[in-house]
mmCIF file of C-alpha atoms in Angstrom:
data_model
loop_
_atom_site.group_PDB
_atom_site.id
_atom_site.type_symbol
_atom_site.label_atom_id
_atom_site.label_comp_id
_atom_site.label_asym_id
_atom_site.label_seq_id
_atom_site.Cartn_x
_atom_site.Cartn_y
_atom_site.Cartn_z
ATOM 1 C CA UNK A 1 143.725 141.503 48.703
ATOM 2 C CA UNK A 2 140.796 142.816 49.865
ATOM 3 C CA UNK A 3 139.241 141.954 53.625
ATOM 4 C CA UNK A 4 135.899 141.412 52.494
ATOM 5 C CA UNK A 5 133.966 139.974 55.515
ATOM 6 C CA UNK A 6 130.371 141.881 56.190
ATOM 7 C CA UNK A 7 130.030 143.623 59.524
ATOM 8 C CA UNK A 8 125.998 143.390 60.609
ATOM 9 C CA UNK A 9 123.738 141.435 62.122
ATOM 10 C CA UNK A 10 121.522 139.321 60.056
ATOM 11 C CA UNK A 11 118.336 137.656 60.979
ATOM 12 C CA UNK A 12 117.432 133.597 59.809
ATOM 13 C CA UNK A 13 114.655 131.924 59.406
ATOM 14 C CA UNK A 14 115.178 129.304 61.781
ATOM 15 C CA UNK A 15 117.084 129.585 65.477
ATOM 16 C CA UNK A 16 120.651 129.184 64.793
ATOM 17 C CA UNK A 17 121.973 129.333 67.991
ATOM 18 C CA UNK A 18 118.773 126.893 70.604
ATOM 19 C CA UNK A 19 121.407 126.780 73.583
ATOM 20 C CA UNK A 20 122.207 130.116 73.695
ATOM 21 C CA UNK A 21 121.637 132.180 76.827
ATOM 22 C CA UNK A 22 119.351 135.234 77.364
ATOM 23 C CA UNK A 23 118.605 136.813 80.877
ATOM 24 C CA UNK A 24 116.526 139.475 81.088
ATOM 25 C CA UNK A 25 116.223 142.100 83.546
ATOM 26 C CA UNK A 26 113.109 144.045 83.854
ATOM 27 C CA UNK A 27 110.012 145.622 85.533
ATOM 28 C CA UNK A 28 108.543 144.067 88.458
ATOM 29 C CA UNK A 29 105.093 144.061 85.467
ATOM 30 C CA UNK A 30 107.642 142.158 82.822
ATOM 31 C CA UNK A 31 109.424 140.224 85.644
ATOM 32 C CA UNK A 32 105.614 137.673 86.422
ATOM 33 C CA UNK A 33 105.570 137.264 82.324
ATOM 34 C CA UNK A 34 108.810 136.194 82.142
ATOM 35 C CA UNK A 35 108.905 133.737 84.923
ATOM 36 C CA UNK A 36 105.475 131.930 83.416
ATOM 37 C CA UNK A 37 106.956 131.793 80.024
ATOM 38 C CA UNK A 38 109.873 130.080 82.003
ATOM 39 C CA UNK A 39 112.410 132.469 80.944
ATOM 40 C CA UNK A 40 115.821 133.547 83.674
ATOM 41 C CA UNK A 41 114.780 137.215 84.247
ATOM 42 C CA UNK A 42 117.412 139.578 86.441
ATOM 43 C CA UNK A 43 115.448 142.025 88.336
ATOM 44 C CA UNK A 44 117.611 145.478 89.451
ATOM 45 C CA UNK A 45 117.824 145.126 92.490
ATOM 46 C CA UNK A 46 119.991 142.891 91.154
ATOM 47 C CA UNK A 47 121.698 144.926 89.232
ATOM 48 C CA UNK A 48 122.269 146.815 92.362
ATOM 49 C CA UNK A 49 124.250 144.473 93.820
ATOM 50 C CA UNK A 50 127.022 144.317 91.745
ATOM 51 C CA UNK A 51 127.475 148.019 93.077
ATOM 52 C CA UNK A 52 129.489 148.612 89.603
ATOM 53 C CA UNK A 53 132.041 145.830 91.551
ATOM 54 C CA UNK A 54 133.703 144.853 86.712
ATOM 55 C CA UNK A 55 134.432 141.948 88.340
ATOM 56 C CA UNK A 56 131.432 141.072 89.535
ATOM 57 C CA UNK A 57 129.931 142.307 86.563
ATOM 58 C CA UNK A 58 132.248 140.820 84.163
ATOM 59 C CA UNK A 59 131.122 136.589 86.346
ATOM 60 C CA UNK A 60 127.426 137.869 85.496
ATOM 61 C CA UNK A 61 128.180 138.894 81.827
ATOM 62 C CA UNK A 62 129.582 135.687 80.767
ATOM 63 C CA UNK A 63 126.865 133.508 82.209
ATOM 64 C CA UNK A 64 124.509 134.251 79.619
ATOM 65 C CA UNK A 65 125.305 135.400 76.203
ATOM 66 C CA UNK A 66 122.787 137.898 75.687
ATOM 67 C CA UNK A 67 121.147 140.038 76.957
ATOM 68 C CA UNK A 68 117.302 142.035 77.372
ATOM 69 C CA UNK A 69 115.586 144.298 78.876
ATOM 70 C CA UNK A 70 112.208 146.211 79.653
ATOM 71 C CA UNK A 71 112.523 149.246 78.080
ATOM 72 C CA UNK A 72 110.985 150.915 80.933
ATOM 73 C CA UNK A 73 114.212 151.356 82.700
ATOM 74 C CA UNK A 74 117.233 150.857 80.117
ATOM 75 C CA UNK A 75 117.767 153.944 80.594
ATOM 76 C CA UNK A 76 119.106 153.224 83.751
ATOM 77 C CA UNK A 77 121.241 150.331 83.691
ATOM 78 C CA UNK A 78 124.063 151.796 82.638
ATOM 79 C CA UNK A 79 124.031 153.714 86.165
ATOM 80 C CA UNK A 80 123.419 150.542 87.930
ATOM 81 C CA UNK A 81 125.963 148.598 86.383
ATOM 82 C CA UNK A 82 128.985 151.212 85.104
ATOM 83 C CA UNK A 83 130.454 150.734 81.456
ATOM 84 C CA UNK A 84 131.146 146.960 81.538
ATOM 85 C CA UNK A 85 128.535 145.466 80.452
ATOM 86 C CA UNK A 86 128.723 148.077 76.683
ATOM 87 C CA UNK A 87 132.068 146.874 77.313
ATOM 88 C CA UNK A 88 131.785 143.134 77.192
ATOM 89 C CA UNK A 89 129.457 143.980 74.400
ATOM 90 C CA UNK A 90 126.794 142.993 75.822
ATOM 91 C CA UNK A 91 124.711 145.640 76.249
ATOM 92 C CA UNK A 92 120.778 144.271 76.185
ATOM 93 C CA UNK A 93 117.794 144.586 73.389
ATOM 94 C CA UNK A 94 115.413 146.474 74.114
ATOM 95 C CA UNK A 95 111.990 144.855 74.752
ATOM 96 C CA UNK A 96 108.831 147.141 74.583
ATOM 97 C CA UNK A 97 105.989 145.773 77.292
ATOM 98 C CA UNK A 98 103.827 145.079 74.165
ATOM 99 C CA UNK A 99 106.231 142.612 73.119
ATOM 100 C CA UNK A 100 106.117 139.065 73.679
ATOM 101 C CA UNK A 101 109.187 137.332 75.094
ATOM 102 C CA UNK A 102 109.025 134.677 73.643
ATOM 103 C CA UNK A 103 108.986 135.878 70.357
ATOM 104 C CA UNK A 104 112.209 138.401 71.216
ATOM 105 C CA UNK A 105 114.483 134.767 73.033
ATOM 106 C CA UNK A 106 113.599 132.999 68.937
ATOM 107 C CA UNK A 107 114.516 136.451 67.624
ATOM 108 C CA UNK A 108 117.846 136.598 69.362
ATOM 109 C CA UNK A 109 118.104 133.405 68.905
ATOM 110 C CA UNK A 110 117.836 133.247 65.133
ATOM 111 C CA UNK A 111 120.419 136.765 64.181
ATOM 112 C CA UNK A 112 123.636 136.048 63.777
#
């Protein structure tokens, strides 16, 4: 019998995983917006504290189910964190400055 599983992700019309914890790695500009919206944020300084320590990065990845990151800093994340975030399968999704963070979080939660 052939394997009939499908790969990829589908956005559902309603929130499928409301308890999914999402962390936003953002620049200072977006940090204020995210904090006002009551979302969990981290900035680059917080990531620098992990200084590529594999154990710390894994622990950090385990705390959250998904990550979002500002477009301005997404390119620098692998340089700061090392390859471990990607290996854990939790590399952040880019968020433009113009995007509404609440909508983006809802989108991540309703994607399966």
